[in-house]
Short mmCIF file of C-alpha atoms and ligand atoms in Angstrom, two decimals:
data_model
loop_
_atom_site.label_atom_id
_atom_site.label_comp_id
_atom_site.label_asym_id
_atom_site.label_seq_id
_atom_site.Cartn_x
_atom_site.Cartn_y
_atom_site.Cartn_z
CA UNK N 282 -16.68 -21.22 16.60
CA UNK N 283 -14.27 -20.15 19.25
CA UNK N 284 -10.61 -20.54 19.60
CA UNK N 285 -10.79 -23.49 22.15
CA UNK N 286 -13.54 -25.22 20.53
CA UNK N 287 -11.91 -24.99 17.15
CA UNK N 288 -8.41 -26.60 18.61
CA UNK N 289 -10.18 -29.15 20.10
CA UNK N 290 -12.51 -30.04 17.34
CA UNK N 291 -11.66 -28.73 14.19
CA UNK N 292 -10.61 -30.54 11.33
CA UNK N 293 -11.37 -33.22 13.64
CA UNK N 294 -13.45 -36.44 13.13
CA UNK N 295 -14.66 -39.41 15.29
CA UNK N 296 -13.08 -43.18 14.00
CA UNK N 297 -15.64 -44.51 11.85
CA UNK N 298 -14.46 -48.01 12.47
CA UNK N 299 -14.23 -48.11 15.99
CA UNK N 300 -15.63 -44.99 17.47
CA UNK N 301 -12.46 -43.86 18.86
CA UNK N 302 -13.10 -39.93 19.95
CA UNK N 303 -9.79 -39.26 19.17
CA UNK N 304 -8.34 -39.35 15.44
CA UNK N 305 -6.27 -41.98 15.33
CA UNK N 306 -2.38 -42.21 14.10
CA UNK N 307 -2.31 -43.20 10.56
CA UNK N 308 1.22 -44.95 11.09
CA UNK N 309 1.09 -45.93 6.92
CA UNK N 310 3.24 -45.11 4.23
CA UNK N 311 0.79 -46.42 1.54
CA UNK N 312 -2.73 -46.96 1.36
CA UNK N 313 -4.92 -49.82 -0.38
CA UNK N 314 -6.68 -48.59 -3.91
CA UNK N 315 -10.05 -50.24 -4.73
CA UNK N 316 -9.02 -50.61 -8.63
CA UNK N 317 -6.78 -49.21 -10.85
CA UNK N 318 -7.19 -45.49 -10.88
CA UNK N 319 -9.72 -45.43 -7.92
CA UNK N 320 -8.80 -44.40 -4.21
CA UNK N 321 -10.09 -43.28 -1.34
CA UNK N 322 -8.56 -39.87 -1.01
CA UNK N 323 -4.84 -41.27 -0.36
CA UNK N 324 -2.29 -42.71 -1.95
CA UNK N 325 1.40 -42.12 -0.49
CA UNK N 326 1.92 -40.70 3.13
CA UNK N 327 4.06 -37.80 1.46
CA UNK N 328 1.26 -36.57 -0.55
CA UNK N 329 -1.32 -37.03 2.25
CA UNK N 330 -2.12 -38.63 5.96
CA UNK N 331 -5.63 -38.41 7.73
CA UNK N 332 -3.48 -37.71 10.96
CA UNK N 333 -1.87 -34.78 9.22
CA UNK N 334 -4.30 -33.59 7.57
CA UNK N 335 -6.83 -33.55 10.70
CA UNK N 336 -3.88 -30.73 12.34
CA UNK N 337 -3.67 -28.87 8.82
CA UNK N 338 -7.40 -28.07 8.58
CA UNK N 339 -6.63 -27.38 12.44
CA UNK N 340 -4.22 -24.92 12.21
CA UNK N 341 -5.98 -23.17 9.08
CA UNK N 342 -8.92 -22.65 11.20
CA UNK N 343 -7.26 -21.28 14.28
CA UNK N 344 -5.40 -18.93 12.09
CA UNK N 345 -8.67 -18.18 10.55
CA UNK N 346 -6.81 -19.12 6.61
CA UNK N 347 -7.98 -21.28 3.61
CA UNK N 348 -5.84 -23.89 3.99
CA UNK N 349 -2.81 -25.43 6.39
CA UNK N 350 0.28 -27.50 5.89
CA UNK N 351 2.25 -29.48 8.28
CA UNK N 352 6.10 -29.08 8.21
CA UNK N 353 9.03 -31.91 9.81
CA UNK N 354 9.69 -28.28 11.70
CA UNK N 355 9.53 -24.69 11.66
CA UNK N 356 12.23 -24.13 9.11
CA UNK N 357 10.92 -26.57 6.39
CA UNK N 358 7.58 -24.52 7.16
CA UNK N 359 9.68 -21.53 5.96
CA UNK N 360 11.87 -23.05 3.55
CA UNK N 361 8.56 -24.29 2.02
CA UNK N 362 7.39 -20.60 1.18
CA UNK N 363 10.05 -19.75 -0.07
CA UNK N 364 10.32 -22.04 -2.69
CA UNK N 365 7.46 -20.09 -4.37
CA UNK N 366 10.41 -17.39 -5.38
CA UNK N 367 12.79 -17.88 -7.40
CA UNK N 368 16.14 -16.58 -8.26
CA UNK N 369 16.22 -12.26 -8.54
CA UNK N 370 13.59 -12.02 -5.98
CA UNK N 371 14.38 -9.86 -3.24
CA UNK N 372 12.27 -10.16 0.21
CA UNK N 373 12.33 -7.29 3.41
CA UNK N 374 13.15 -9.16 6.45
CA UNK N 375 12.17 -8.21 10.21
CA UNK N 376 16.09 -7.25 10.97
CA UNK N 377 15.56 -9.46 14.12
CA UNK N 378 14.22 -12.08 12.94
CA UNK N 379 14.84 -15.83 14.17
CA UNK N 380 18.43 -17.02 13.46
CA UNK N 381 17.41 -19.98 11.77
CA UNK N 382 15.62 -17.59 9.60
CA UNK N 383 18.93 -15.60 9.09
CA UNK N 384 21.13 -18.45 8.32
CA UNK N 385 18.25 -20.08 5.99
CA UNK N 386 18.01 -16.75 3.96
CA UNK N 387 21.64 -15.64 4.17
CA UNK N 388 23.57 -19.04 3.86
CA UNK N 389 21.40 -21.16 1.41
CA UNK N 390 18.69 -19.17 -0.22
CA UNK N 391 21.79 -16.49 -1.04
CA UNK N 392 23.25 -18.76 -3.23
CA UNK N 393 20.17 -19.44 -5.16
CA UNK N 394 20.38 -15.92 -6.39
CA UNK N 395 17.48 -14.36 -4.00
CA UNK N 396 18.27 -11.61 -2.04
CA UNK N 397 17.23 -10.18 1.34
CA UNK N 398 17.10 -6.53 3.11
CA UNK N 399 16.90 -7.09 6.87
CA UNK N 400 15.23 -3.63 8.20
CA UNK N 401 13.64 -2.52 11.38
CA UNK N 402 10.19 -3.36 10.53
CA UNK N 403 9.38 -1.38 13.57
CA UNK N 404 9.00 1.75 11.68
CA UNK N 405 6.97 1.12 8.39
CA UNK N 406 8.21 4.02 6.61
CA UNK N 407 11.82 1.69 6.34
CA UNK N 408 9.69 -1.26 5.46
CA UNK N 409 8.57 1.15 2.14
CA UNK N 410 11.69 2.45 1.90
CA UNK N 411 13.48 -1.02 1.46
CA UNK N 412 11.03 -1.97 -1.11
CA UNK N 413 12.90 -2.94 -4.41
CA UNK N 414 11.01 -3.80 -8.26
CA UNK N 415 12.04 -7.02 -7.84
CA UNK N 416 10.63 -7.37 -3.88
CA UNK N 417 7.79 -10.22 -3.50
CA UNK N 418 7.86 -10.67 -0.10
CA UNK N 419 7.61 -9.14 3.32
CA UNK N 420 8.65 -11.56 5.94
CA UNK N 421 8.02 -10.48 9.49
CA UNK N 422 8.11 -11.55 13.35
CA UNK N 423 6.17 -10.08 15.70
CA UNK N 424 6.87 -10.18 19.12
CA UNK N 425 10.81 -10.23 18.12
CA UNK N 426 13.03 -12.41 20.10
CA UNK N 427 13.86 -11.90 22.82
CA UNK N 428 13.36 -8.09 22.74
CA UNK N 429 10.02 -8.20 21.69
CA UNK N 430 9.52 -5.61 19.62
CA UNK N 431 6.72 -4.93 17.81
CA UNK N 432 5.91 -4.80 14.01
CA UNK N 433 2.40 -2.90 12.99
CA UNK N 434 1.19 -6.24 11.26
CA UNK N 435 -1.98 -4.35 9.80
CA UNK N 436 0.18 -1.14 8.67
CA UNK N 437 2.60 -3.17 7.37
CA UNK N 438 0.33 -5.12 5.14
CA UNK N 439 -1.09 -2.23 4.19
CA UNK N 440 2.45 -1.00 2.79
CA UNK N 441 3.34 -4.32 0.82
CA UNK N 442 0.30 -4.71 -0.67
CA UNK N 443 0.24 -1.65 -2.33
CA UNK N 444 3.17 -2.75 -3.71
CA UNK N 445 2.08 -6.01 -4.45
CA UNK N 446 4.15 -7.95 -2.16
CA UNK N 447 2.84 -10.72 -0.40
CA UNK N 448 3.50 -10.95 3.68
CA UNK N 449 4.09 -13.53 5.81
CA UNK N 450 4.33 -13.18 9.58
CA UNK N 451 6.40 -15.49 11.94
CA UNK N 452 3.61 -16.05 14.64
CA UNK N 453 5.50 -18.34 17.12
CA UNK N 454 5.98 -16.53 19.75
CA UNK N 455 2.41 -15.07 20.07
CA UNK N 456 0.12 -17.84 18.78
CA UNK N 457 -3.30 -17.10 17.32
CA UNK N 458 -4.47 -16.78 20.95
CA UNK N 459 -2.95 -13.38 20.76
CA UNK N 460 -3.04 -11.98 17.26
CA UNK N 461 -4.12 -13.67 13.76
CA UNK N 462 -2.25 -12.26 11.15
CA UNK N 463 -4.58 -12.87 8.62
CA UNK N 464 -7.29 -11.22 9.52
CA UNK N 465 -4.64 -7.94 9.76
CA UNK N 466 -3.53 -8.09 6.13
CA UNK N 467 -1.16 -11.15 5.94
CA UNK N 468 -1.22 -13.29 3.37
CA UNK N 469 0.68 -16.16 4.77
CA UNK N 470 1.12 -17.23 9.02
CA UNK N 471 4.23 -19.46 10.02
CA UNK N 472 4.86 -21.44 12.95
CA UNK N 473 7.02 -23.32 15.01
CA UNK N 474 4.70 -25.88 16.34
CA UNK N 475 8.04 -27.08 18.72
CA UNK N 476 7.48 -23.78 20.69
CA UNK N 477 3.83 -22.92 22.24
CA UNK N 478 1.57 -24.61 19.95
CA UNK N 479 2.16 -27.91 20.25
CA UNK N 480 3.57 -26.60 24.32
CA UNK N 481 4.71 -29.95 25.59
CA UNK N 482 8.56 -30.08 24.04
CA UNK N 483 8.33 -33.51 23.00
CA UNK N 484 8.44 -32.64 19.42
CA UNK N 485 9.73 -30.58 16.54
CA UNK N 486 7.22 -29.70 13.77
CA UNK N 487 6.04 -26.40 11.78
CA UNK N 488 3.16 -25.23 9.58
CA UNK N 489 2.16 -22.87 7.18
CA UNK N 490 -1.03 -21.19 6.77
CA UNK N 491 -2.24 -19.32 4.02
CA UNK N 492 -5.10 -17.03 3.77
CA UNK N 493 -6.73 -17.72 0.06
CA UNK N 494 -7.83 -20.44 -1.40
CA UNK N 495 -5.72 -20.02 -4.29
CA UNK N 496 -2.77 -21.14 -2.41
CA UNK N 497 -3.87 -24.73 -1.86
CA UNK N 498 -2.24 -26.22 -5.05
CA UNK N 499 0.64 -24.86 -5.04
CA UNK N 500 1.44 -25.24 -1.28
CA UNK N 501 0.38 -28.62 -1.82
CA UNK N 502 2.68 -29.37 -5.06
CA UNK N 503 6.01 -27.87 -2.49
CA UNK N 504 4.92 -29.78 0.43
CA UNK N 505 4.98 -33.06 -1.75
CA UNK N 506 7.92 -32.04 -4.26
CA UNK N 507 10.17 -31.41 -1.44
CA UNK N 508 8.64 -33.59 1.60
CA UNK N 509 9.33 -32.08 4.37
CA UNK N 510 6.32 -33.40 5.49
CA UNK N 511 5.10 -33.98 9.23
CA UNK N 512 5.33 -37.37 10.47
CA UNK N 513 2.01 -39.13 11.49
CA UNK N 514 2.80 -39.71 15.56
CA UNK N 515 4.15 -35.96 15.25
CA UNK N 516 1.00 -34.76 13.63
CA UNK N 517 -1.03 -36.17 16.44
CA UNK N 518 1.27 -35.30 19.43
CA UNK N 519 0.67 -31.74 18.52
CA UNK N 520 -3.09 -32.07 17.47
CA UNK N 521 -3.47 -33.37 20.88
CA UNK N 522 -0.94 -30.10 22.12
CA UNK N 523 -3.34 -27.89 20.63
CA UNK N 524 -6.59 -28.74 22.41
CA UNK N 525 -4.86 -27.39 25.21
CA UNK N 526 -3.64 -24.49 23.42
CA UNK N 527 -6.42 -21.64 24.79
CA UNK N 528 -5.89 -22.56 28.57
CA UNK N 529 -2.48 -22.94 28.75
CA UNK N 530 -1.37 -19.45 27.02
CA UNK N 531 -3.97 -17.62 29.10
CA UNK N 532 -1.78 -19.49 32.04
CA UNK N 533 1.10 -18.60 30.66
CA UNK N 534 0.61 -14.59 30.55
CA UNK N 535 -0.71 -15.04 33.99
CA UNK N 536 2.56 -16.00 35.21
CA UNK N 537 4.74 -14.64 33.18
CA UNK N 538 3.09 -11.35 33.61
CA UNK N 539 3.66 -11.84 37.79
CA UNK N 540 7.20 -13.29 37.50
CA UNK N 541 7.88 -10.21 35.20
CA UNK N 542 6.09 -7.37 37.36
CA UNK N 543 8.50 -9.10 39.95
CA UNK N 544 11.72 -9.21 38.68
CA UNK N 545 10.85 -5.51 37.33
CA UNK N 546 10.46 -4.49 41.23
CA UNK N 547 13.89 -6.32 42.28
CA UNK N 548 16.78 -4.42 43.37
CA UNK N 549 19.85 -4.73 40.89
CA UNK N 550 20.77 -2.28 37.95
CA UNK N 551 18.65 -4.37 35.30
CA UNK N 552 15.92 -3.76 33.18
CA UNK N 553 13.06 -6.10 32.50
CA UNK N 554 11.73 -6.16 29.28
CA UNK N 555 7.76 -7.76 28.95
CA UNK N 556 4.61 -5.45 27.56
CA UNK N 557 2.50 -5.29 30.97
CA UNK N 558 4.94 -3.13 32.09
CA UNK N 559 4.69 0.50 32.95
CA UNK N 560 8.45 1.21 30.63
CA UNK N 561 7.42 -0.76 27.88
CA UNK N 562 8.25 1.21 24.87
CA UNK N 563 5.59 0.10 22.18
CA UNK N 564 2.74 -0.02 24.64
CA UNK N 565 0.00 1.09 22.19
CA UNK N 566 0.48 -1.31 19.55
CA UNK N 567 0.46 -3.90 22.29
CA UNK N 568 -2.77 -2.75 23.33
CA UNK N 569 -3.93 -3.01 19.91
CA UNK N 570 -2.59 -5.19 18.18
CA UNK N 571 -2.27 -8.15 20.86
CA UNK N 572 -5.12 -9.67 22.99
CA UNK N 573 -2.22 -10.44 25.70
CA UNK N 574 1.27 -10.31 26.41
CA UNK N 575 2.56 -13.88 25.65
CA UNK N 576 4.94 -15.87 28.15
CA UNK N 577 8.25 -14.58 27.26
CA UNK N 578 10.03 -12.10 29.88
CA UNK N 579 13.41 -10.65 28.76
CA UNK N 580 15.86 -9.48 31.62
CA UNK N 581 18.50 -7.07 30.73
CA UNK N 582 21.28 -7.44 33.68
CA UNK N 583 24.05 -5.45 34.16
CA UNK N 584 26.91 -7.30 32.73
CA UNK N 585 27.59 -11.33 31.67
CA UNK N 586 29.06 -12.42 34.98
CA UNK N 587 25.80 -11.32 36.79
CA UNK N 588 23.85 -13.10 34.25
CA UNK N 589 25.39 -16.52 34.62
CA UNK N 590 25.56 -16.41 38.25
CA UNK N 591 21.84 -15.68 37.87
CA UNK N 592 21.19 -18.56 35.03
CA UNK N 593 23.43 -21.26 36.61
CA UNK N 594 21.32 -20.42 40.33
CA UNK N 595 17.92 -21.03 38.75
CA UNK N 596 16.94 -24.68 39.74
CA UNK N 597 13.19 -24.47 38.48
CA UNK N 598 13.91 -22.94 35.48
CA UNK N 599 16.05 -25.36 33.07
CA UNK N 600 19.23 -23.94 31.45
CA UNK N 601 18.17 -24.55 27.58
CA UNK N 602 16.92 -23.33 24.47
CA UNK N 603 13.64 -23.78 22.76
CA UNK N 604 10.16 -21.96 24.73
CA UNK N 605 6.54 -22.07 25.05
CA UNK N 606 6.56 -25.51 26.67
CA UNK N 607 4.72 -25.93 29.93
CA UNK N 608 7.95 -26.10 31.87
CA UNK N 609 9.88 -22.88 32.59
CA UNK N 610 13.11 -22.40 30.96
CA UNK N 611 15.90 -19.85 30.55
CA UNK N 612 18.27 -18.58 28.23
CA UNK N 613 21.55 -16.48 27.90
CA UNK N 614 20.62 -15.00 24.07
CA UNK N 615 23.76 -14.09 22.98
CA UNK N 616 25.73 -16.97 23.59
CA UNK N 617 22.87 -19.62 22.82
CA UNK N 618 19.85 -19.23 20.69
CA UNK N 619 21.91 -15.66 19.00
CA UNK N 620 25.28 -17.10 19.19
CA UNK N 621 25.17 -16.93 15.01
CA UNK N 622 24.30 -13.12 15.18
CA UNK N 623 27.92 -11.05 15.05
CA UNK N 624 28.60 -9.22 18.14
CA UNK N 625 28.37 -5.36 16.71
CA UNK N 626 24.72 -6.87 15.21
CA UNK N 627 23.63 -8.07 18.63
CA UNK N 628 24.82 -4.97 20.50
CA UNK N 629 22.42 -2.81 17.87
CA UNK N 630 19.68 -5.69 18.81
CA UNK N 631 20.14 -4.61 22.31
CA UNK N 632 21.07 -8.59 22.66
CA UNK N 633 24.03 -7.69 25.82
CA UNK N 634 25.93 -10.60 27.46
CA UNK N 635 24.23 -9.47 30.88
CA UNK N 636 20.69 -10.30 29.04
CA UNK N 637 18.66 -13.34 30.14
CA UNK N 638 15.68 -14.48 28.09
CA UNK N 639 12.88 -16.56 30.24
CA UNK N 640 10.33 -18.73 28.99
CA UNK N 641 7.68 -18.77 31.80
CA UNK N 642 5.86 -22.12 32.15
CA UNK N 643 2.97 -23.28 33.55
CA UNK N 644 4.24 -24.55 37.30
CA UNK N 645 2.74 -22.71 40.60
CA UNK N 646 4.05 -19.26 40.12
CA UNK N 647 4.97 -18.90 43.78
CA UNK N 648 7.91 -21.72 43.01
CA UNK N 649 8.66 -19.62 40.31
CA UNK N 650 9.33 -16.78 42.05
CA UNK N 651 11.07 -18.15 44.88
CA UNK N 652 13.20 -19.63 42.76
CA UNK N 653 13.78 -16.34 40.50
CA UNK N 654 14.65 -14.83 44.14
CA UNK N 655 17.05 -17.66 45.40
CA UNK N 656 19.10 -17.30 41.59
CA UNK N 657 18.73 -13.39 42.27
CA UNK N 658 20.45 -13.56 45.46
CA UNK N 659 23.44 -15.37 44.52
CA UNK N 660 23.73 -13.41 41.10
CA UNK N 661 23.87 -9.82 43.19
C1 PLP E 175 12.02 -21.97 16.84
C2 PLP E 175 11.59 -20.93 15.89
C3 PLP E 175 11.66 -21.15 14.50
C4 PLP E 175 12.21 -22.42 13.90
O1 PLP E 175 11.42 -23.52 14.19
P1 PLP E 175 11.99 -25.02 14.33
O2 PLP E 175 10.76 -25.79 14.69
O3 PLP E 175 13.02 -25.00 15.40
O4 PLP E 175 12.56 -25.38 13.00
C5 PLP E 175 11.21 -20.15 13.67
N1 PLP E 175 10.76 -18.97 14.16
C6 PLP E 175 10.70 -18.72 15.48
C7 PLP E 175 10.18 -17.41 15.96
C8 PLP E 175 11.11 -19.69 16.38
O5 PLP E 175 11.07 -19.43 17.70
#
């Protein structure tokens, strides 16, 4: 089946009791066994939940994997794999990866004896070259935030596996609307379902997808050793996110890809960074690697002053963190969602105190832009 037909029906079932279309919240911790050693499938709410498990076999689908788990957010989706290492491992890391991701790897994984090259994953021949005896995983994001810079998912692969690492790819920011890792090579597709997939920013959740089969049990055994399990009114709120998931990314890139052609055509000493456009530096992988550009428009202004003249103007766009929810937002990276990254590392990043980071939503794009222009104004 298709994309939108498998988010709005897959892994999906009709109430058997009532006839309710949609699946209901299982709001349980425990479930009722017929006789000693017999159930029906359940037994504890950390171990399973009809509500989770309906956006698990979700997920799996629209990723096109095996099998799906359900995360309390995007890090314990992450923390989750990595629990299937163990101390001595060492794992290549996108260099600009998420900054959760960082401080996950570098703050509490570090002491647990693992260790971690962060390299440009840009340019697979450093990917190889960072490639220890003891490596077992590639972890990458592709589009990068908020640069978005692209990793060669499918070259990539191609480069662990012969080396027998497993790869996992960070697919938040594009969604499987844009690119399925698995069918390029990965072995493993994260998410944070806060951001586009569940869309809505009324909850924090994450999943994990894996391609084989042979991962079910021991995803399984993690997910309900540890229990960073997905709550059941969670679970739904994004299954019901998800049905929506097809028409609201193609909305999205519509506007995002007209705000950015915009701002690109504005006067000011600023550069605007989204993969439409004619300066684009990667523009061949985009074209085929992704099926669109995502909603994400980077804006590289001249210097900080300029950029929170510009940020504190916007009135349509809201001043936070966070993305990919149907209402626009903005972002000053290096003092907000990069804050953790050290200045000389964010200057290499090209992450400048004049850069803004927008999160185009799904409002009328003319208020958009009339907005943009009104912040624009009082910023030059
Ligand atoms: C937000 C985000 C995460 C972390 O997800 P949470 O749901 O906030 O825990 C991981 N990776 C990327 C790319 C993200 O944007």
């Amino acid at each position: 089946m298709g994309l939108s037909t498998d988010s709005i029906h897959g892994g999906q079932w009709k109430d058997p009791l009532s006839g309710a279309v949609m699946v209901p919240i299982y709001q349980t911790s425990t479930y009722e066994q017929d006789e000693l050693g017999k159930h029906r499938g359940y037994e504890y709410a950390r171990t399973g939940n009809p509500t989770r498990k309906a956006l698990e076999d979700c997920v799996a689908l629209l990723e096109n994997g095996a099998v799906g788990f359900a995360f309390g957010s995007g890090m314990a989706a992450i923390q989750a794999l990595l629990t299937l290492f163990k101390s001595g491992d060492h794992i290549v890391v996108s260099a600009n990866t998420y900054g959760g991701t960082f401080r996950l790897f570098d703050k509490i994984l570090t002491k647990w004896d693992m260790s971690f090259s962060y390299v440009d994953t840009t340019n697979v021949a450093a990917i190889e070259a960072a490639i220890k005896k003891n490596t077992k995983l590639l972890f990458l994001e592709t589009p990068t935030n908020p640069m978005l810079q692209l990793t060669d998912i499918r070259a990539a692969c191609e480069v662990a596996s012969a080396h027998e690492v497993l790869t996992v790819v960070d697919n938040t920011f594009a969604t499987p609307c844009i690119q399925q890792p698995l069918n390029l090579g990965a072995d493993f597709v994260v998410h944070s379902t806060t951001k586009y997939m569940n869309g809505h920013s009324d909850c924090v959740g994450g999943v994990l997808i894996a391609r084989e089969e042979r991962w079910r049990e021991p995803l399984h055994f993690v997910q309900n050793s540890a229990g960073a399990i997905l709550g059941p009114m969670d679970s739904w709120l994004t299954l019901r996110g998800l049905k929506t998931l097809v028409p609201r990314m193609r909305l999205h890139q519509e506007n995002a890809t007209l705000v950015a052609s915009h701002i690109a055509g504005l006067d000011g000493n600023h550069r605007t960074i989204f993969p439409t456009l004619e300066d684009f530096p990667q523009k061949e992988l985009f074209l085929k690697q992704m099926k669109g550009p995502g909603g994400i428009v980077s804006v590289a202004l001249d210097h900080f002053e300029r950029a929170k003249r510009f940020l504190e103007g916007l009135k349509l766009f809201c001043l936070a963190e966070s993305l990919g929810g149907v209402e626009s937002l903005a972002c000053h990276p290096a003092s907000m969602t990069h804050a953790a990254v050290p200045e000389k590392e964010r200057a290499l990043l090209g992450i400048t105190d004049g850069l803004v980071r927008l999160s185009v939503g799904l409002e009328d794009v003319e208020d958009l832009i009339r907005d943009i222009d009104q912040a624009w104004n009082l910023a030059h």
